[in-house]
GROMACS .gro file of C-alpha atoms in nm:
model
  230
    1PHE     CA    1   0.000   0.000   0.000
    2PRO     CA    2   0.161   0.331  -0.113
    3VAL     CA    3   0.136   0.525   0.211
    4LYS     CA    4   0.349   0.809   0.080
    5ASP     CA    5   0.099   0.869  -0.200
    6SER     CA    6  -0.213   0.852   0.016
    7MET     CA    7  -0.205   1.219   0.102
    8TYR     CA    8  -0.284   1.300  -0.259
    9TYR     CA    9  -0.595   1.081  -0.286
   10PRO     CA   10  -0.945   1.164  -0.167
   11MET     CA   11  -1.044   0.948   0.131
   12ALA     CA   12  -1.334   0.813  -0.076
   13VAL     CA   13  -1.098   0.598  -0.286
   14PHE     CA   14  -1.001   0.389   0.017
   15THR     CA   15  -1.231   0.103   0.097
   16GLY     CA   16  -1.221  -0.209   0.310
   17ASN     CA   17  -0.875  -0.304   0.433
   18SER     CA   18  -0.708  -0.006   0.264
   19LEU     CA   19  -0.920   0.242   0.459
   20ALA     CA   20  -0.862   0.051   0.781
   21ARG     CA   21  -0.486   0.062   0.728
   22VAL     CA   22  -0.496   0.437   0.667
   23ILE     CA   23  -0.695   0.490   0.986
   24ASP     CA   24  -0.460   0.265   1.186
   25LEU     CA   25  -0.160   0.455   1.051
   26CYS     CA   26  -0.314   0.789   1.145
   27ILE     CA   27  -0.396   0.668   1.497
   28THR     CA   28  -0.045   0.527   1.542
   29ASN     CA   29   0.112   0.856   1.431
   30MET     CA   30  -0.116   1.054   1.662
   31GLU     CA   31  -0.028   0.834   1.959
   32PHE     CA   32   0.345   0.861   1.883
   33ASN     CA   33   0.327   1.240   1.853
   34LYS     CA   34   0.130   1.261   2.178
   35LYS     CA   35   0.392   1.056   2.364
   36GLU     CA   36   0.667   1.273   2.218
   37ARG     CA   37   0.497   1.594   2.331
   38TYR     CA   38   0.366   1.462   2.663
   39PRO     CA   39   0.615   1.198   2.785
   40HIS     CA   40   0.530   1.220   3.155
   41GLU     CA   41   0.240   0.977   3.180
   42GLU     CA   42   0.419   0.726   3.404
   43TYR     CA   43   0.528   0.991   3.651
   44VAL     CA   44   0.183   1.147   3.652
   45ARG     CA   45   0.042   0.805   3.739
   46LEU     CA   46   0.292   0.786   4.023
   47LEU     CA   47   0.172   1.122   4.154
   48LEU     CA   48  -0.187   1.005   4.139
   49ARG     CA   49  -0.101   0.684   4.325
   50ARG     CA   50   0.076   0.892   4.589
   51GLN     CA   51  -0.240   1.097   4.626
   52SER     CA   52  -0.444   0.782   4.689
   53LEU     CA   53  -0.204   0.679   4.967
   54HIS     CA   54  -0.152   1.025   5.116
   55PRO     CA   55  -0.458   1.243   5.042
   56ALA     CA   56  -0.393   1.613   5.002
   57PRO     CA   57  -0.536   1.860   5.253
   58PRO     CA   58  -0.857   2.034   5.146
   59ARG     CA   59  -0.798   2.329   4.915
   60PRO     CA   60  -0.418   2.311   4.923
   61ILE     CA   61  -0.151   2.545   4.799
   62LEU     CA   62  -0.045   2.352   4.490
   63PHE     CA   63   0.306   2.373   4.344
   64ILE     CA   64   0.347   2.273   3.980
   65GLY     CA   65   0.627   2.308   3.729
   66HIS     CA   66   0.955   2.154   3.621
   67SER     CA   67   1.234   1.968   3.799
   68MET     CA   68   1.346   2.260   4.016
   69LEU     CA   69   1.026   2.195   4.208
   70ARG     CA   70   1.021   1.820   4.163
   71TYR     CA   71   1.369   1.779   4.320
   72TRP     CA   72   1.274   1.987   4.622
   73HIS     CA   73   1.340   1.706   4.871
   74THR     CA   74   1.289   1.927   5.177
   75PHE     CA   75   0.956   2.057   5.049
   76ASP     CA   76   0.742   1.931   5.339
   77ASP     CA   77   0.975   2.078   5.600
   78ASP     CA   78   1.026   2.404   5.413
   79MET     CA   79   0.652   2.455   5.366
   80GLU     CA   80   0.557   2.353   5.719
   81GLY     CA   81   0.258   2.552   5.838
   82PHE     CA   82   0.111   2.580   5.489
   83PRO     CA   83  -0.131   2.324   5.338
   84ALA     CA   84   0.109   2.274   5.047
   85ILE     CA   85   0.143   1.987   4.799
   86ASN     CA   86   0.399   1.941   4.523
   87ARG     CA   87   0.277   1.814   4.185
   88ALA     CA   88   0.578   1.912   3.974
   89PHE     CA   89   0.716   1.677   3.710
   90GLY     CA   90   1.069   1.692   3.571
   91GLY     CA   91   1.145   1.811   3.221
   92SER     CA   92   0.809   1.979   3.185
   93ARG     CA   93   0.728   2.272   2.961
   94ALA     CA   94   0.441   2.519   2.989
   95GLU     CA   95   0.241   2.333   2.724
   96GLN     CA   96   0.265   2.010   2.922
   97THR     CA   97   0.149   2.174   3.241
   98VAL     CA   98  -0.164   2.279   3.055
   99PHE     CA   99  -0.206   1.927   2.917
  100TRP     CA  100  -0.195   1.766   3.264
  101TYR     CA  101  -0.400   2.039   3.432
  102ASP     CA  102  -0.716   1.828   3.457
  103LYS     CA  103  -0.531   1.554   3.646
  104LEU     CA  104  -0.274   1.745   3.850
  105VAL     CA  105  -0.451   2.071   3.933
  106LYS     CA  106  -0.827   2.070   3.890
  107PRO     CA  107  -0.913   1.779   4.123
  108TYR     CA  108  -0.751   1.955   4.420
  109HIS     CA  109  -0.954   2.280   4.413
  110PRO     CA  110  -0.643   2.477   4.518
  111ARG     CA  111  -0.665   2.797   4.717
  112ALA     CA  112  -0.335   2.902   4.560
  113ILE     CA  113  -0.100   2.779   4.288
  114VAL     CA  114   0.276   2.829   4.272
  115TYR     CA  115   0.379   2.789   3.908
  116PHE     CA  116   0.737   2.749   3.782
  117GLU     CA  117   0.799   2.691   3.410
  118GLY     CA  118   1.017   2.832   3.134
  119ALA     CA  119   1.363   2.675   3.158
  120ASN     CA  120   1.272   2.372   2.946
  121ASP     CA  121   1.077   2.585   2.701
  122TYR     CA  122   1.391   2.788   2.645
  123LYS     CA  123   1.615   2.480   2.618
  124THR     CA  124   1.389   2.316   2.359
  125GLY     CA  125   1.352   2.630   2.148
  126VAL     CA  126   0.992   2.720   2.225
  127PRO     CA  127   0.934   3.076   2.097
  128VAL     CA  128   0.862   3.335   2.364
  129LYS     CA  129   0.514   3.407   2.224
  130ILE     CA  130   0.420   3.039   2.235
  131PHE     CA  131   0.554   2.997   2.587
  132THR     CA  132   0.365   3.304   2.705
  133ALA     CA  133   0.045   3.181   2.538
  134HIS     CA  134   0.067   2.850   2.727
  135VAL     CA  135   0.117   3.028   3.060
  136LYS     CA  136  -0.179   3.250   2.978
  137THR     CA  137  -0.392   2.944   2.902
  138PHE     CA  138  -0.297   2.787   3.235
  139ILE     CA  139  -0.383   3.105   3.425
  140GLU     CA  140  -0.719   3.142   3.256
  141LYS     CA  141  -0.813   2.776   3.307
  142ALA     CA  142  -0.730   2.796   3.677
  143HIS     CA  143  -0.913   3.125   3.725
  144ALA     CA  144  -1.222   2.998   3.543
  145ASP     CA  145  -1.235   2.690   3.766
  146PHE     CA  146  -1.131   2.861   4.091
  147PRO     CA  147  -1.207   3.237   4.082
  148ASP     CA  148  -1.074   3.293   4.434
  149CYS     CA  149  -0.746   3.108   4.372
  150LYS     CA  150  -0.428   3.314   4.400
  151ILE     CA  151  -0.163   3.227   4.139
  152PHE     CA  152   0.207   3.289   4.198
  153ILE     CA  153   0.423   3.285   3.885
  154ILE     CA  154   0.793   3.229   3.952
  155SER     CA  155   1.008   3.402   3.692
  156PRO     CA  156   1.157   3.156   3.439
  157ASP     CA  157   1.495   3.026   3.556
  158ILE     CA  158   1.694   3.110   3.244
  159ARG     CA  159   1.953   3.341   3.392
  160SER     CA  160   2.050   3.616   3.149
  161GLU     CA  161   2.049   3.415   2.826
  162LYS     CA  162   1.692   3.497   2.726
  163PRO     CA  163   1.562   3.803   2.916
  164GLU     CA  164   1.261   3.836   2.685
  165TYR     CA  165   1.100   3.531   2.849
  166ASN     CA  166   1.076   3.710   3.182
  167ALA     CA  167   0.984   4.040   3.021
  168ALA     CA  168   0.698   3.879   2.828
  169ILE     CA  169   0.560   3.703   3.136
  170LYS     CA  170   0.576   4.018   3.350
  171LYS     CA  171   0.392   4.212   3.082
  172MET     CA  172   0.130   3.943   3.019
  173ILE     CA  173   0.029   3.893   3.383
  174GLN     CA  174  -0.044   4.263   3.431
  175GLN     CA  175  -0.394   4.196   3.299
  176TYR     CA  176  -0.444   3.949   3.584
  177LYS     CA  177  -0.286   4.151   3.864
  178SER     CA  178  -0.591   4.115   4.088
  179PHE     CA  179  -0.517   3.745   4.137
  180VAL     CA  180  -0.170   3.676   3.989
  181GLU     CA  181   0.150   3.756   4.178
  182TYR     CA  182   0.497   3.758   4.020
  183ILE     CA  183   0.789   3.612   4.215
  184ASP     CA  184   1.099   3.776   4.073
  185MET     CA  185   1.355   3.498   4.107
  186GLU     CA  186   1.561   3.649   3.826
  187GLY     CA  187   1.588   3.981   4.008
  188TYR     CA  188   1.691   3.802   4.326
  189LYS     CA  189   1.964   3.615   4.138
  190GLN     CA  190   2.095   3.935   3.982
  191LYS     CA  191   2.131   4.087   4.327
  192MET     CA  192   2.328   3.781   4.438
  193GLY     CA  193   2.559   3.796   4.140
  194GLU     CA  194   2.628   3.520   3.889
  195GLU     CA  195   2.924   3.374   4.077
  196ASN     CA  196   2.736   3.351   4.407
  197TYR     CA  197   2.439   3.195   4.234
  198ARG     CA  198   2.658   2.922   4.084
  199GLN     CA  199   2.742   2.812   4.435
  200LEU     CA  200   2.377   2.715   4.478
  201LEU     CA  201   2.377   2.471   4.185
  202LEU     CA  202   2.453   2.101   4.158
  203PRO     CA  203   2.745   1.987   3.938
  204ASP     CA  204   2.501   1.977   3.644
  205HIS     CA  205   2.495   2.361   3.664
  206THR     CA  206   2.118   2.347   3.625
  207HIS     CA  207   1.944   2.231   3.942
  208TRP     CA  208   1.971   2.374   4.291
  209ASN     CA  209   2.169   2.202   4.562
  210ALA     CA  210   2.055   2.195   4.926
  211ASP     CA  211   2.179   2.551   4.981
  212GLY     CA  212   1.984   2.663   4.677
  213TYR     CA  213   1.658   2.541   4.825
  214LYS     CA  214   1.745   2.701   5.159
  215ARG     CA  215   1.769   3.034   4.975
  216PHE     CA  216   1.463   2.968   4.759
  217ALA     CA  217   1.215   2.850   5.025
  218PRO     CA  218   1.202   3.174   5.231
  219LEU     CA  219   1.118   3.375   4.918
  220ILE     CA  220   0.812   3.157   4.862
  221ARG     CA  221   0.709   3.160   5.227
  222GLU     CA  222   0.734   3.539   5.236
  223LYS     CA  223   0.497   3.567   4.940
  224LEU     CA  224   0.251   3.319   5.086
  225LYS     CA  225   0.248   3.487   5.428
  226ALA     CA  226   0.143   3.814   5.266
  227PHE     CA  227  -0.199   3.664   5.197
  228LYS     CA  228  -0.387   3.594   5.519
  229ASP     CA  229  -0.634   3.356   5.359
  230LEU     CA  230  -0.353   3.117   5.263
   0.00000   0.00000   0.00000
């Protein structure tokens, strides 16, 4: 069967087994593309199993984003006193956070969301406009479902290589300033200086070490404490 020629033929010419093979091929390609774009299904299942064993508190403060949050091994201790849960998954991009929203965000009815994406979008070449559009979609989905939910957007952890990512996010969230708060991690890092910041990274020069999380956690707690209903 000349698959490479099928795109030029009207679907009506395919009948019986030929049509079935075309449909099977299309489904296979769709499933492959989906797995390529959203490769986190196994880890998401693990998060859902964890939820069944250790139910989240009602209306939690939900953290979601990439591996900087996922590898936060002292999360429970650092967020003590807050009804916080961590649903981050490593390697994620903004588009994937939107894709898994219905499983990792919506069921929890969060009172607040702490969102951290951008580094993997930059590394995989996602254009700034596309990245910003995905963040916007996430914000609007969450606000539509939970109008009283406060959303904290942590500035993308890209250092100085791509400042337009942070600039675009800061500009975009101005329209949501009544319920979206910006956590300026980039500004904090600039105050520290590049050399000092490097001391907070693992040998991979990407993820925080234990000292990095010790510096990071108080910034989040300070923001959360500013809102009495959290």
